[in-house]
XYZ file of C-alpha atoms in Angstrom:
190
model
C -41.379 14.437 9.199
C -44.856 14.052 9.792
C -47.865 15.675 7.730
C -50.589 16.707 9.832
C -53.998 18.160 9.021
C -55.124 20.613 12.175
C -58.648 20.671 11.787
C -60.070 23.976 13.710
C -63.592 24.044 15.163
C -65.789 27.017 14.896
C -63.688 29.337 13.064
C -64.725 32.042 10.481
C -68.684 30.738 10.905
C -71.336 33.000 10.944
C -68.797 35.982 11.158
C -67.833 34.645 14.717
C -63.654 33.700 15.865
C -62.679 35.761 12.789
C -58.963 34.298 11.429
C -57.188 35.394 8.173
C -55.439 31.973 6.837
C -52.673 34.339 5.701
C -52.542 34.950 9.849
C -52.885 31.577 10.848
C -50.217 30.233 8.325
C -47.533 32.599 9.959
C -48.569 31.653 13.148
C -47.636 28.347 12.594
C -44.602 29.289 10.407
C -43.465 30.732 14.002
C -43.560 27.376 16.046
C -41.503 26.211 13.298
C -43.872 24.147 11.085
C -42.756 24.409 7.622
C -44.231 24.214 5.115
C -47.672 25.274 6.014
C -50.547 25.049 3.622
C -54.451 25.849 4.023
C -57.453 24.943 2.346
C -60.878 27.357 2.562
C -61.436 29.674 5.283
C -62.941 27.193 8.034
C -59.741 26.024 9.056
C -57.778 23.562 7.815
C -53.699 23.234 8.173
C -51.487 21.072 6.525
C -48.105 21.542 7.965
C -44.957 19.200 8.660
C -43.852 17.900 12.343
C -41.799 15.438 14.425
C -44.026 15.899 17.483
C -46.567 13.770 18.858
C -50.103 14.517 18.189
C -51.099 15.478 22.316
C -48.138 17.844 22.079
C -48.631 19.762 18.822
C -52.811 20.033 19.873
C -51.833 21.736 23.139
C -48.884 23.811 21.526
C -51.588 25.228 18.472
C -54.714 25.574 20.828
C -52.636 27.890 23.033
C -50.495 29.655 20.773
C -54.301 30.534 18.891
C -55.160 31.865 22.103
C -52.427 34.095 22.815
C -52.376 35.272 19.506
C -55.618 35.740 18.220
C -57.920 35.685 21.771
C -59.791 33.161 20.728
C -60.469 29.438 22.528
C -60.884 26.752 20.045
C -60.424 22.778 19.855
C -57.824 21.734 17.050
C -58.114 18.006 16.294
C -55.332 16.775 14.408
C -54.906 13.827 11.953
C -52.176 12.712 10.230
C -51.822 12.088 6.256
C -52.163 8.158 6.631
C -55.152 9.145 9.069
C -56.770 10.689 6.593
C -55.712 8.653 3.765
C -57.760 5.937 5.892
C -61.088 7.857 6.457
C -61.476 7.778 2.509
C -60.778 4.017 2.826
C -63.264 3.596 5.818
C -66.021 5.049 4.059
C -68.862 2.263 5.594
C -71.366 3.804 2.993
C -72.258 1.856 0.129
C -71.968 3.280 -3.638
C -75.776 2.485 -3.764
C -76.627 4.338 -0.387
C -74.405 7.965 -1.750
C -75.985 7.339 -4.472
C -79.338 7.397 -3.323
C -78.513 10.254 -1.029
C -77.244 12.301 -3.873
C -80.434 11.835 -5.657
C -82.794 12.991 -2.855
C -80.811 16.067 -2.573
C -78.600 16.898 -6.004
C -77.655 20.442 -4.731
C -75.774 19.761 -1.459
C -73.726 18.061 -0.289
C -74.714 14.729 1.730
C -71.895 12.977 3.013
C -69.746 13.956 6.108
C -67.238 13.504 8.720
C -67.233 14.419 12.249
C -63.624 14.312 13.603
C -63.621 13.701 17.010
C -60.649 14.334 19.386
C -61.249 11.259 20.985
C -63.427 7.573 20.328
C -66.965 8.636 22.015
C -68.073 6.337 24.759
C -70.514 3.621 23.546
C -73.480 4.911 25.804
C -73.113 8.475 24.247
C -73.488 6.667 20.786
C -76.223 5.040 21.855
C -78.102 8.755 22.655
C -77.131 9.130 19.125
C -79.273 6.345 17.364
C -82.603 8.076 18.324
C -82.258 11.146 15.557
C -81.163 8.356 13.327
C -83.462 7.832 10.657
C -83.838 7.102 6.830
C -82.865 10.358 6.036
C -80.212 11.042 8.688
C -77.844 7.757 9.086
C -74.661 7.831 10.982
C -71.853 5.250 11.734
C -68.909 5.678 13.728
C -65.435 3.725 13.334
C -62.961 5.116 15.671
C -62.291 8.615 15.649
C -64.826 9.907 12.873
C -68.581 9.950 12.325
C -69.448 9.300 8.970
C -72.581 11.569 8.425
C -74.970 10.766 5.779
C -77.638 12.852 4.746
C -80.920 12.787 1.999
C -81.572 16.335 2.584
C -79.059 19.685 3.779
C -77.674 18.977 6.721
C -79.065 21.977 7.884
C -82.336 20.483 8.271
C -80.994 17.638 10.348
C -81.877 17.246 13.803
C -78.547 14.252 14.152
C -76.507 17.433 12.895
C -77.483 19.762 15.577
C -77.464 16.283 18.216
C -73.640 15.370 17.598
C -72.521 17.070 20.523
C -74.314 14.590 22.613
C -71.354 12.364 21.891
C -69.517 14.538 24.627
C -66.502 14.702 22.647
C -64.289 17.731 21.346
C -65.204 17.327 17.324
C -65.423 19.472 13.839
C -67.340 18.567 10.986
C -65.930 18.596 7.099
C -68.126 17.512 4.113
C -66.275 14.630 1.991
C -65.472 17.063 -0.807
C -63.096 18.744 1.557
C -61.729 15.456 3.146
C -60.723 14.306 -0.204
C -58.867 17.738 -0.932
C -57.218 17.610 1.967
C -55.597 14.493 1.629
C -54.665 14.709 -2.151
C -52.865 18.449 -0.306
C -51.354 16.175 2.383
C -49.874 13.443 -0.154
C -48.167 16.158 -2.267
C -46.898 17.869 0.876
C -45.312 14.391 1.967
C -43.113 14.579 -1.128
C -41.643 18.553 0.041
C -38.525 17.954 2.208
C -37.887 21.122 3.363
């Protein structure tokens, strides 16, 4: 079996596509994916499968919508997947460093998980809110996001959809939880 980490965009933010993780782990519990584990209220999963990562996307997306009305992009990502973001890090220790010093009370590094690699023309439309402050690369998959101020004050934050891809953000605190989650679910055989 698999570990997977469904990744849920736009869920319990700014009191909008309201989901109890108590509700969303039975959900899955019902298609059969045990165990299931979450982490915080924006919607993360950690659950067990044998399926392929098109199938289970489609299967979760529409079993969200029948159950709790709501229309959402899931992007999935296996243990090793995530195991490798941490790896792929293209930030040096000098440049979080740096990052962490202009702004000590949030957090400045990121990951935008996209459902699919972004065309290299919508990158490109990227690079212009790249700056100092706001740098970005992308390897694959993920954005790596960072940031010398809140990210709330950056206008490559608020630009990401120009990438034209199906994506959810997660700050590198969270990444790292989920995949020390993920590597003691892969030892659970249930």
């Amino acid at each position: 079996m698999t570990v997977f980490i469904a990744l849920l965009r736009g869920i319990n933010v700014g009191g909008k596509n309201k989901i109890k993780m108590a509700e969303l782990r039975e959900m899955f519990e019902k298609l059969g994916y045990i165990p299931v584990k979450t982490y915080i209220q924006s919607g993360n999963i950690l659950f067990q499968s044998n399926e392929g990562e098109d199938e289970l996307r489609k299967k979760i997306e529409h079993q969200i919508e029948e159950e709790f009305g709501i229309s959402i992009n899931v992007i999935l990502r296996t243990a090793s997947e995530m195991e490798q973001i941490i790896q792929n890090c293209p930030f040096s220790e000098e440049a979080l460093s740096q990052a962490k010093e202009a702004a000590p009370d949030v957090e400045t590094l990121y990951v935008t998980l996209l459902l699919e690699a972004p065309n290299p023309e919508n990158v490109e439309l990227l690079e212009e809110y790249q700056s100092e402050r706001d740098q970005f690369k992308v390897i694959g998959r993920e954005v790596f996001l960072l940031y010398h101020h809140s990210v709330r004050d950056s206008k490559l934050a608020t630009n990401l959809h120009k990438l034209n891809v199906p994506a959810t953000t997660r700050n590198w605190k969270t990444i790292n939880k989920l995949v020390t989650m993920a590597k003691e679910m892969e030892g659970f055989r249930y």
